[in-house]
Amino acid sequence: MSDKLLEMETFVRVVEAGSISAAAEQMSVAKSAVSKRLSDLEARLGVQLLARTTRRLNLTDSGRAFLAQSKEILAAVDIAESTATGSRGLIQGKLRITSPLTFGLMHLNPAIREFMRLHPDVRVDIDFSDHQRDLVHGGYDLGLRIANLGDSQLAARPLTQIRRAIVASPSYFKDKALPKTPKDLLELDCLHYSGASDSRWVYISPNGQKGAIEPIARINANNGAFLRDMAIAGGGVINQPTFNIYQAICSGELITLLDDYCWQELTACIVYPKTHYLPLRVRAFIDFLTEYFDRDEPYWEREIAQAVKQ
Amino acid sequence: MSDKLLEMETFVRVVEAGSISAAAEQMSVAKSAVSKRLSDLEARLGVQLLARTTRRLNLTDSGRAFLAQSKEILAAVDIAESTATGSRGLIQGKLRITSPLTFGLMHLNPAIREFMRLHPDVRVDIDFSDHQRDLVHGGYDLGLRIANLGDSQLAARPLTQIRRAIVASPSYFKDKALPKTPKDLLELDCLHYSGASDSRWVYISPNGQKGAIEPIARINANNGAFLRDMAIAGGGVINQPTFNIYQAICSGELITLLDDYCWQELTACIVYPKTHYLPLRVRAFIDFLTEYFDRDEPYWEREIAQAVKQ
DNA sequence: TATATTGTTCTCTATCAAAGAACAATATAG
DNA sequence: CTATATTGTTCTTTGATAGAGAACAATATA
């Protein structure tokens, strides 16, 4: 007898991924295996669930109904198993995460190492990318997002505020005056992050008024680390989240400009599919990260504050 | 990854069967396999579901909860699969039946052969016994019962009325007078079915009055075929269901006595566990049998009626 | 029209589950 | 109270089978 649950799981994944190849990729098995599971399932039921050309998959009516029931069943199994183990156990399986590139590379490594130390049976599959992946479609358990999001399909758990700062290398100002107002930035070499939806640099001035400038980008790049290193090398002025530049600020490689202005903040969030049941490993990881990135003051803010004091 | 559904199914069966050995027997696998499935499941969950000594099984609290959820899930899977196939398909799997001995041997053979011809993927496991098996405990899909039952735990579908007749061999009356009233039977050699709950022979007389006699059993036996053959051989008078003796009546080997009395009738029923979902093969078999044993007039009654005409 | 990508099919292999015997533990019978 | 039967576990051997990987067919896209 074949493994019915595995067949159902495969079927669901194929539908959500949109193709057999993608589902195979996500499940880390050969696509021949996925193809076989699917056709075995259909043979057993004697019904075609997916009308497939080589290029496109379409749910049949039977398939649509079976899909819904399969999801229910898979969730029920998860629930049954986790209630059986109680709170203490069964944090296991593969955790599929998508994370913004720079933030992930700079701050996720130790967090994940610690989480995996706590839960030896968890494996992790991370996709670093500044493209916002479709969680369901991509088969991700959760994603990190740095945005002021209003995504409706997903549940979101705020992690911490992301402050920004305008910084440049001290050497950059050897022959230039420090800016006094945001407008002064327009005269300088601004290095801009091209991934942002808004090409302006938005601020609140010391007297509480909102404002924005549209910097003339000397360089556009879709990678924060690149912009940071360029600024450190004296390439110009950047507007970047503090998590990216705190080390350079502490070391003095970068100095903050227009300190009394408050540059548009973002929120770091964990997003995950709004499902009535969340696998234990996902819940555990969310709780862990929430703890890890102290909501009020993440460690990079503390380090900056300390450096300023000295 | 192990087959979670198979583990759940095994767990449920072990609990209902009351022992690992019995469950293995019912599932037609080695008990070592059942034992392993169970301990694998517990290991995976990290929880003991069944506290087992070598002699007794006890559900733990976790086990009790997991049992209920497992049943739900297994039923959900069945439902999902059969709705997917629609009405037309997936009548397959092993049909576990328990049937009364004589009735089963005389009348079930062609019925089951026909059913299996219609549904090639069905296998059948029959237990012939006049002991009323516990369906759930014994892991049966359904049972045939010949009784005026009021069993509450089970759902029942009436098949047909079972008429009775008092018969004996013509040769038996070579030197005896035929009985005129039930009381006259007390003077004859009555051969009694010892499996009945009631040791009396109950009747309604031609004028509509109820009555009963307590025959003095010359022979007690718990097998109807044996009693029939004994009567044919001239051993005495029997009170037996017509399904058992119709051939002998038609052939003249047995003659009916006290024809104008109506001897207590029984009802042939199919009983099955009152579950919210019935596997398709079970439903199909029930429908088939209902059709097969025409409720109003089963074929043996028709044959008797024909023989009487001639 | 050429190319890339998709799903299927095939064979080969490694894995894993079941069988079956041997064993340990515990009711039951005499 | 001892002998026996029955139960669940453990171990090794064996067989089935699911997955890998390549080759293929079909279809979008450039």
XYZ file of C-alpha atoms (C1' of nucleotides) in Angstrom:
680
model
C 0.000 0.000 0.000
C 1.306 3.380 -0.946
C 1.651 6.203 1.491
C -1.616 8.052 1.054
C -0.567 11.026 3.114
C 2.588 11.472 1.101
C 0.528 11.341 -2.041
C -1.828 13.985 -0.716
C 1.033 16.154 0.420
C 2.627 15.859 -2.974
C -0.607 16.690 -4.723
C -1.128 19.804 -2.609
C 2.432 20.923 -3.154
C 2.209 20.447 -6.889
C -0.939 22.533 -7.077
C 0.478 25.298 -4.917
C 3.828 25.300 -6.627
C 2.105 25.325 -9.977
C 4.247 22.638 -11.529
C 5.646 19.227 -10.891
C 9.208 20.357 -11.335
C 8.829 23.170 -8.824
C 7.150 20.888 -6.318
C 9.948 18.367 -6.696
C 12.486 21.124 -6.133
C 10.669 22.266 -3.005
C 10.359 18.772 -1.645
C 13.933 17.903 -2.523
C 13.107 14.834 -4.547
C 13.449 13.928 -8.174
C 10.653 15.149 -10.361
C 10.163 11.609 -11.566
C 9.194 10.707 -8.020
C 6.644 13.498 -7.838
C 5.254 12.552 -11.200
C 4.921 8.964 -10.103
C 3.275 9.787 -6.791
C 0.749 11.875 -8.622
C -0.080 9.332 -11.258
C -0.206 6.571 -8.654
C -2.705 8.612 -6.696
C -4.825 9.224 -9.749
C -4.640 5.578 -10.725
C -5.716 4.506 -7.274
C -8.643 6.894 -7.279
C -9.407 6.183 -10.898
C -9.824 9.902 -11.444
C -7.765 12.603 -13.009
C -7.040 15.312 -10.481
C -4.817 17.499 -12.597
C -5.273 18.006 -16.292
C -1.705 18.513 -17.381
C -0.136 19.461 -20.615
C 3.628 19.569 -20.588
C 3.333 23.236 -19.875
C 0.334 23.899 -17.727
C -1.557 22.274 -14.852
C -5.283 22.622 -14.369
C -7.312 21.284 -11.497
C -10.253 19.150 -12.475
C -13.444 19.414 -10.450
C -12.568 16.240 -8.618
C -9.116 17.618 -8.058
C -10.421 20.826 -6.552
C -12.548 18.961 -4.047
C -9.801 16.515 -3.249
C -7.355 19.359 -2.768
C -9.466 20.985 -0.088
C -9.993 17.723 1.715
C -6.340 16.846 1.495
C -5.371 20.113 3.127
C -7.842 19.497 5.909
C -6.507 16.045 6.473
C -2.875 17.055 6.450
C -3.589 19.774 8.968
C -5.573 17.333 11.102
C -2.643 14.957 11.133
C -0.298 17.716 12.220
C -2.684 18.742 14.952
C -3.147 15.193 16.150
C 0.553 14.607 16.311
C 1.408 17.806 18.068
C -1.361 17.470 20.631
C -0.118 13.969 21.280
C 3.387 15.154 21.940
C 2.125 18.038 23.988
C 4.122 21.220 24.209
C 7.437 19.605 24.662
C 8.192 17.712 21.529
C 8.233 17.027 17.871
C 9.816 20.214 16.679
C 11.229 18.654 13.580
C 11.209 18.700 9.863
C 12.376 21.129 7.284
C 11.816 24.807 7.906
C 11.611 26.679 4.639
C 12.407 30.349 5.047
C 12.738 33.287 2.739
C 14.600 36.360 3.928
C 15.802 39.698 2.579
C 19.347 39.403 1.430
C 21.364 41.859 3.482
C 19.425 41.535 6.693
C 19.528 37.775 6.473
C 23.202 37.533 5.805
C 24.057 39.930 8.587
C 21.724 38.831 11.356
C 20.107 35.489 10.717
C 23.130 33.259 10.857
C 23.633 33.163 14.639
C 19.886 33.104 15.283
C 19.383 30.074 13.132
C 22.425 28.348 14.520
C 21.049 28.786 18.017
C 17.586 27.565 16.992
C 19.021 24.482 15.375
C 21.093 23.803 18.451
C 17.927 23.894 20.542
C 16.081 21.644 18.094
C 18.426 19.086 16.584
C 15.745 17.543 14.384
C 15.053 20.714 12.505
C 16.577 21.295 9.115
C 16.505 24.644 7.409
C 16.140 25.679 3.831
C 16.726 29.383 3.302
C 16.195 31.471 0.248
C 17.980 34.836 0.468
C 16.460 37.281 -1.897
C 15.140 40.786 -1.963
C 12.355 39.692 -4.229
C 9.279 39.100 -2.143
C 8.559 35.451 -2.675
C 5.030 34.134 -2.718
C 5.013 32.008 0.416
C 2.273 29.608 -0.565
C 3.316 29.321 -4.145
C 6.941 28.872 -3.194
C 6.223 26.398 -0.451
C 7.788 28.494 2.283
C 6.850 28.094 5.922
C 7.592 31.720 6.656
C 9.276 34.797 5.347
C 11.038 37.755 6.849
C 9.906 41.057 5.493
C 11.244 44.525 6.068
C 8.493 46.811 5.033
C 5.449 48.706 6.176
C 3.300 45.967 4.869
C -0.369 45.595 4.417
C -0.347 42.151 2.936
C -3.717 40.580 3.449
C -3.243 36.921 2.602
C -0.564 36.492 5.218
C -0.390 36.653 8.954
C 2.345 38.912 10.237
C 4.217 39.083 13.499
C 6.214 42.279 14.038
C 9.758 41.683 15.156
C 11.266 45.097 15.683
C 11.410 48.614 14.326
C 14.034 49.228 11.695
C 15.525 52.699 12.012
C 17.389 54.368 9.224
C 20.272 56.759 9.107
C 21.964 58.955 6.532
C 25.660 58.160 6.614
C 28.839 58.732 4.696
C 32.526 58.259 5.190
C 34.374 61.061 7.079
C 36.819 61.174 4.217
C 34.027 62.083 1.867
C 33.721 65.444 3.631
C 37.378 66.405 3.397
C 36.518 69.027 0.795
C 32.796 69.339 1.382
C 30.575 70.942 3.963
C 28.373 68.730 6.085
C 24.712 68.997 5.093
C 22.542 71.122 7.357
C 19.181 70.240 5.816
C 17.915 67.376 3.696
C 17.925 69.650 0.685
C 21.704 69.860 1.005
C 21.864 66.140 0.191
C 20.833 66.901 -3.365
C 24.256 68.468 -3.863
C 26.024 65.306 -2.747
C 26.643 61.906 -4.324
C 23.671 59.853 -3.182
C 23.919 56.099 -3.449
C 20.426 54.703 -3.730
C 18.907 51.329 -2.971
C 16.961 50.482 -6.090
C 14.884 47.745 -4.529
C 12.712 50.188 -2.603
C 9.221 50.875 -3.852
C 9.606 54.555 -3.057
C 12.515 56.327 -4.701
C 12.314 59.244 -2.232
C 14.032 59.622 1.101
C 11.282 60.454 3.557
C 11.885 62.185 6.879
C 10.342 63.999 9.782
C 12.192 67.177 10.604
C 13.067 68.194 14.192
C 9.994 70.424 14.362
C 7.768 67.488 13.452
C 7.104 68.319 9.824
C 7.112 65.610 7.236
C 9.252 66.001 4.184
C 10.938 64.075 1.415
C 13.665 64.534 -1.105
C 14.214 62.776 -4.363
C 17.962 62.245 -4.397
C 19.780 62.164 -7.685
C 21.273 58.725 -7.503
C 24.932 58.599 -8.423
C 24.714 54.851 -8.041
C 21.638 52.666 -7.995
C 22.108 49.196 -6.549
C 19.790 46.546 -5.270
C 22.111 45.411 -2.516
C 22.524 47.136 0.824
C 25.884 45.640 1.640
C 27.296 46.901 -1.631
C 26.022 50.427 -0.961
C 27.427 50.338 2.558
C 30.873 49.300 1.412
C 30.773 51.908 -1.321
C 29.960 54.569 1.248
C 32.718 53.375 3.540
C 35.107 53.701 0.630
C 34.045 57.309 0.314
C 31.726 56.871 -2.597
C 28.952 59.065 -1.221
C 25.968 59.286 1.041
C 23.546 56.459 1.743
C 20.208 56.169 3.487
C 20.269 52.725 5.041
C 18.745 50.742 7.877
C 20.872 50.811 10.997
C 21.123 47.018 11.041
C 23.261 47.282 7.953
C 25.595 50.060 9.016
C 25.835 49.860 12.794
C 29.264 48.272 12.782
C 30.653 50.919 10.467
C 29.110 53.628 12.635
C 30.587 52.153 15.798
C 34.002 51.859 14.205
C 33.843 55.381 12.890
C 34.074 54.320 9.271
C 30.763 56.012 8.689
C 29.390 59.126 10.335
C 25.749 59.940 10.704
C 24.375 63.041 9.055
C 21.313 65.111 9.855
C 20.978 63.256 13.149
C 18.068 65.331 14.334
C 15.928 64.207 11.439
C 13.991 61.011 11.738
C 14.197 59.002 8.536
C 11.304 56.797 7.583
C 11.246 53.712 9.713
C 10.243 50.272 8.645
C 9.095 47.246 10.549
C 10.764 43.873 10.424
C 8.100 41.205 10.372
C 7.698 37.527 10.095
C 4.957 36.630 7.694
C 3.401 33.233 7.296
C 0.370 31.753 5.577
C -2.900 32.411 7.380
C -3.711 28.823 8.005
C -5.805 27.571 10.867
C -2.945 25.393 11.905
C 0.718 26.234 12.081
C 3.264 23.409 12.237
C 4.995 23.330 15.570
C 8.418 24.002 14.140
C 7.105 27.176 12.523
C 5.453 28.421 15.666
C 8.567 27.614 17.629
C 10.790 29.469 15.202
C 8.538 32.514 15.186
C 8.548 32.649 18.956
C 12.264 32.176 18.997
C 12.954 35.005 16.557
C 10.594 37.340 18.359
C 12.609 36.756 21.474
C 15.889 36.992 19.639
C 15.198 40.366 18.069
C 14.122 42.226 21.132
C 11.214 44.264 19.871
C 12.033 47.459 21.725
C 15.723 47.686 21.116
C 17.585 45.208 18.941
C 21.232 44.695 19.697
C 22.510 46.871 16.866
C 20.670 49.889 18.280
C 22.211 49.201 21.646
C 25.660 49.044 20.135
C 25.173 52.312 18.316
C 23.928 53.974 21.500
C 26.955 52.694 23.387
C 29.343 53.931 20.716
C 27.781 57.398 20.806
C 28.216 57.614 24.563
C 31.936 57.061 24.438
C 9.344 8.960 6.184
C 7.078 6.279 7.549
C 3.488 5.868 6.482
C 1.639 7.864 9.088
C -1.781 6.692 8.037
C -0.761 3.079 8.277
C 0.575 3.741 11.741
C -2.678 5.369 12.781
C -4.715 2.573 11.270
C -2.608 0.041 13.096
C -2.931 1.911 16.356
C -6.713 2.070 16.065
C -6.939 -1.582 15.179
C -4.748 -2.620 18.098
C -6.892 -0.675 20.524
C -10.135 -2.058 19.140
C -8.860 -5.587 18.863
C -7.504 -5.346 22.376
C -4.131 -6.846 21.568
C -1.284 -6.623 19.148
C -1.575 -10.257 18.174
C -5.268 -9.991 17.401
C -4.727 -6.831 15.385
C -1.982 -8.511 13.415
C -4.286 -11.426 12.736
C -7.053 -9.111 11.557
C -4.714 -7.142 9.348
C -3.055 -10.259 7.988
C 0.470 -9.232 8.886
C 3.070 -10.553 11.265
C 2.669 -9.367 14.796
C 6.235 -8.181 14.718
C 5.203 -5.719 12.050
C 2.338 -4.412 14.150
C 4.578 -4.130 17.160
C 7.110 -2.196 15.152
C 4.572 0.165 13.609
C 3.302 0.932 17.041
C 6.657 1.568 18.618
C 7.786 3.579 15.617
C 4.729 5.758 15.995
C 5.367 6.251 19.681
C 9.012 6.992 19.047
C 8.149 9.538 16.432
C 5.672 11.258 18.709
C 7.921 10.820 21.711
C 4.912 9.715 23.700
C 3.613 6.413 24.938
C 0.161 5.810 23.557
C -0.419 2.348 24.959
C 0.856 1.203 28.308
C 1.443 -2.445 27.629
C 2.396 -5.345 29.765
C 2.821 -8.617 27.944
C -0.757 -9.333 28.786
C -2.758 -6.174 28.822
C -3.017 -2.930 26.896
C -4.060 0.343 28.462
C -4.558 3.622 26.671
C -2.639 6.515 28.104
C -4.287 9.937 28.146
C -2.303 10.943 25.102
C -3.298 7.701 23.492
C -6.969 8.288 24.093
C -6.846 11.686 22.449
C -4.739 10.449 19.584
C -7.102 7.541 19.050
C -10.081 9.802 18.553
C -8.200 12.037 16.167
C -6.831 9.081 14.258
C -10.320 7.739 13.696
C -11.462 11.110 12.443
C -8.553 11.344 10.080
C -8.923 7.844 8.711
C -12.593 8.463 8.056
C -11.774 11.794 6.420
C -9.333 10.081 4.111
C -11.924 7.510 3.127
C -14.465 10.214 2.478
C -12.033 12.272 0.457
C -11.080 9.324 -1.672
C -14.578 8.136 -2.315
C -15.911 11.586 -3.136
C -13.015 11.955 -5.525
C -13.881 8.773 -7.319
C -17.547 9.639 -7.321
C -20.152 6.929 -7.250
C -18.526 4.729 -9.771
C -15.268 3.575 -8.368
C -12.900 2.413 -5.744
C -14.840 -0.505 -4.393
C -11.825 -2.339 -3.214
C -10.068 -3.708 -0.210
C -10.779 -6.491 2.184
C -14.350 -7.018 3.304
C -14.425 -8.664 6.701
C -17.693 -10.459 7.332
C -19.098 -12.601 10.066
C -22.069 -14.814 9.338
C -24.156 -17.476 11.045
C -22.876 -20.906 10.150
C -25.729 -22.712 8.414
C -27.233 -19.722 6.687
C -23.853 -18.624 5.477
C -22.817 -21.977 4.126
C -26.128 -22.481 2.340
C -26.797 -19.062 0.880
C -23.806 -16.781 0.956
C -21.540 -18.592 -1.423
C -23.194 -17.595 -4.714
C -23.981 -14.107 -3.430
C -20.375 -13.423 -2.572
C -19.133 -14.955 -5.782
C -21.374 -12.635 -7.740
C -20.295 -9.600 -5.711
C -16.646 -10.391 -6.235
C -17.240 -10.840 -9.930
C -18.777 -7.356 -10.044
C -15.912 -5.894 -8.020
C -12.662 -7.604 -8.891
C -10.619 -5.568 -6.424
C -12.567 -6.743 -3.416
C -11.209 -9.494 -1.249
C -13.316 -11.195 1.384
C -12.539 -12.561 4.798
C -15.420 -14.504 6.281
C -15.847 -15.891 9.725
C -18.618 -18.482 9.908
C -19.827 -18.886 13.426
C -23.028 -18.960 15.391
C -21.370 -17.022 18.146
C -22.261 -13.388 17.751
C -18.931 -11.704 17.174
C -18.240 -8.236 18.445
C -17.902 -6.354 15.176
C -15.729 -3.519 16.407
C -13.592 -5.634 18.650
C -13.191 -8.257 15.984
C -12.467 -5.785 13.255
C -15.386 -6.849 11.076
C -16.901 -4.567 8.498
C -20.288 -6.160 8.871
C -22.114 -9.141 10.239
C -25.154 -11.125 9.240
C -27.537 -11.768 12.080
C -30.630 -13.860 12.235
C -32.505 -12.633 15.213
C -35.111 -10.221 16.441
C -32.404 -7.929 17.565
C -32.360 -4.750 19.508
C -28.674 -4.182 19.483
C -27.996 -0.524 20.057
C -24.353 -0.040 19.221
C -24.851 -1.245 15.695
C -26.750 -0.074 12.706
C -28.975 -2.729 11.177
C -30.420 -3.206 7.733
C -33.184 -5.822 7.506
C -32.712 -8.271 4.661
C -35.707 -10.527 4.740
C -38.112 -12.317 7.032
C -37.019 -15.767 8.076
C -39.993 -18.125 8.331
C -39.861 -21.331 10.260
C -41.495 -24.679 9.801
C -41.940 -27.845 11.788
C -40.794 -30.741 9.654
C -39.935 -34.384 9.837
C -39.255 -37.223 7.461
C -42.331 -39.022 6.070
C -40.751 -42.292 7.172
C -40.842 -41.070 10.749
C -44.596 -41.269 10.686
C -44.851 -44.826 9.426
C -46.034 -45.964 12.843
C -47.100 -42.633 14.339
C -49.999 -40.289 13.928
C -49.375 -36.851 12.516
C -49.660 -34.142 15.178
C -52.862 -32.154 15.181
C -51.852 -29.527 17.728
C -48.522 -28.255 19.009
C -49.075 -30.173 22.212
C -48.885 -33.393 20.201
C -45.247 -32.559 19.438
C -44.365 -33.253 23.051
C -45.006 -36.942 22.353
C -42.534 -36.988 19.453
C -38.744 -36.931 19.195
C -37.908 -33.267 19.014
C -34.483 -32.281 17.789
C -33.584 -28.894 19.205
C -31.231 -26.170 18.147
C -29.289 -25.399 21.285
C -27.945 -22.090 20.063
C -31.279 -20.337 20.459
C -31.754 -18.006 23.357
C -35.276 -19.300 23.856
C -35.652 -23.037 24.392
C -39.378 -22.886 23.583
C -41.061 -23.262 20.240
C -43.316 -20.244 19.916
C -46.307 -20.087 17.576
C -49.469 -18.288 16.650
C -52.382 -20.651 16.216
C -54.841 -20.408 13.289
C -57.285 -18.454 15.435
C -54.598 -15.906 16.189
C -53.708 -16.953 19.703
C -50.117 -16.991 20.813
C -48.723 -20.110 22.367
C -45.523 -21.975 23.056
C -44.366 -25.439 23.897
C -41.209 -26.532 25.617
C -40.192 -29.580 23.622
C -38.336 -32.359 25.304
C -35.211 -32.416 23.216
C -34.181 -35.854 22.136
C -31.124 -34.262 20.619
C -29.643 -30.863 21.285
C -27.247 -29.571 18.682
C -25.860 -26.188 17.830
C -25.867 -26.778 14.100
C -28.896 -26.496 11.889
C -27.533 -28.575 9.034
C -26.859 -31.423 11.404
C -30.407 -31.254 12.751
C -31.839 -31.138 9.239
C -29.889 -34.167 8.096
C -30.888 -35.984 11.264
C -34.533 -35.228 10.558
C -34.202 -36.356 6.946
C -32.779 -39.616 8.228
C -35.921 -40.051 10.281
C -34.478 -38.960 13.573
C -37.422 -36.835 14.597
C -39.098 -33.458 14.349
C -37.292 -30.154 13.952
C -38.317 -26.534 14.083
C -36.057 -24.826 11.597
C -35.893 -21.780 9.379
C -37.160 -22.487 5.881
C -33.856 -21.390 4.356
C -32.319 -24.491 5.878
C -34.894 -27.060 4.882
C -36.495 -25.783 1.690
C -34.628 -28.215 -0.541
C -35.656 -31.170 1.558
C -39.225 -29.930 1.575
C -39.253 -29.515 -2.203
C -37.779 -32.955 -2.724
C -40.228 -34.498 -0.327
C -37.554 -35.674 2.073
C -39.201 -33.605 4.769
C -42.872 -32.854 5.218
C -44.265 -29.865 6.988
C -46.386 -30.360 10.070
C -48.969 -28.105 11.651
C -48.953 -25.958 8.537
C -51.717 -23.700 9.714
C -49.673 -22.556 12.671
C -47.291 -19.695 12.244
C -44.019 -20.385 13.976
C -42.039 -17.524 15.358
C -40.376 -15.641 12.596
C -37.010 -13.994 12.733
C -35.427 -11.272 10.697
C -32.227 -11.621 8.762
C -30.241 -8.435 9.133
C -26.961 -6.954 8.199
C -25.406 -5.162 11.112
C -22.474 -2.808 10.948
C -20.790 -0.305 13.238
C -22.671 2.957 13.598
C -19.960 5.115 12.208
C -20.535 8.400 10.459
C -18.757 7.035 7.450
C -19.072 3.629 5.854
C -16.351 2.453 3.461
C -17.660 2.209 -0.049
C -17.084 -1.520 -0.318
C -19.241 -2.043 2.766
C -22.056 0.128 1.526
C -21.892 -1.575 -1.837
C -22.025 -5.025 -0.295
C -24.956 -4.116 1.915
C -26.885 -2.770 -1.047
C -25.986 -5.813 -3.051
C -27.166 -8.272 -0.398
C -30.385 -6.361 0.152
C -31.105 -6.752 -3.519
C -29.979 -10.351 -3.554
C -32.238 -11.476 -0.743
C -35.457 -10.011 -1.998
C -36.984 -8.651 1.149
C -40.530 -9.759 0.438
C -39.942 -13.242 -0.796
C -36.509 -14.802 -0.862
C -35.912 -17.495 -3.428
C -36.291 -20.381 -0.998
C -39.820 -19.304 -0.158
C -40.607 -19.126 -3.836
C -39.277 -22.615 -4.375
C -41.335 -23.984 -1.512
C -44.441 -22.276 -2.846
C -43.845 -23.766 -6.278
C -43.314 -27.245 -4.900
C -46.539 -27.009 -2.950
C -48.504 -26.079 -6.093
C -47.413 -29.127 -8.002
C 12.665 27.301 -36.597
C 15.632 26.572 -32.613
C 15.830 26.296 -27.778
C 14.533 25.719 -23.219
C 11.566 23.769 -20.112
C 8.146 20.636 -18.752
C 6.167 15.967 -17.656
C 6.671 10.989 -18.555
C 8.951 6.666 -18.828
C 12.500 3.542 -18.162
C 16.072 0.956 -15.577
C 18.954 0.436 -11.594
C 19.826 0.622 -6.948
C 19.419 1.256 -1.986
C 16.346 1.308 1.456
C 13.072 -0.257 4.453
C 9.259 -2.876 5.938
C 7.563 -7.496 6.740
C 8.322 -12.350 7.858
C 9.610 -15.587 10.984
C 12.083 -17.499 14.590
C 13.833 -16.946 19.265
C 13.129 -14.803 23.465
C 11.131 -12.707 27.772
C 7.196 -11.794 30.497
C 2.788 -12.916 32.485
C -1.777 -14.912 32.916
C -4.236 -19.393 33.391
C -4.943 -24.282 34.327
C -4.189 -28.266 36.782
C 2.519 -23.614 43.163
C 4.293 -25.220 38.982
C 3.639 -26.007 34.007
C 1.836 -24.250 29.919
C 0.102 -21.174 26.714
C -0.045 -16.756 25.090
C 1.573 -12.206 24.639
C 4.839 -8.499 23.064
C 9.659 -7.571 21.736
C 13.905 -8.221 19.268
C 16.790 -9.897 15.831
C 18.194 -11.266 11.110
C 17.037 -12.293 6.446
C 14.476 -11.362 2.456
C 11.682 -9.033 -0.865
C 9.236 -5.241 -2.546
C 9.392 -0.664 -3.846
C 10.240 4.200 -3.952
C 13.589 7.375 -5.629
C 17.550 8.754 -8.694
C 18.946 9.827 -13.019
C 19.023 9.650 -17.827
C 16.501 9.632 -22.118
C 12.494 10.989 -24.283
C 8.280 13.541 -25.958
C 5.620 17.599 -25.953
C 5.002 22.511 -25.923
C 5.836 27.292 -25.040
C 9.084 31.154 -26.165
C 12.586 33.692 -28.514
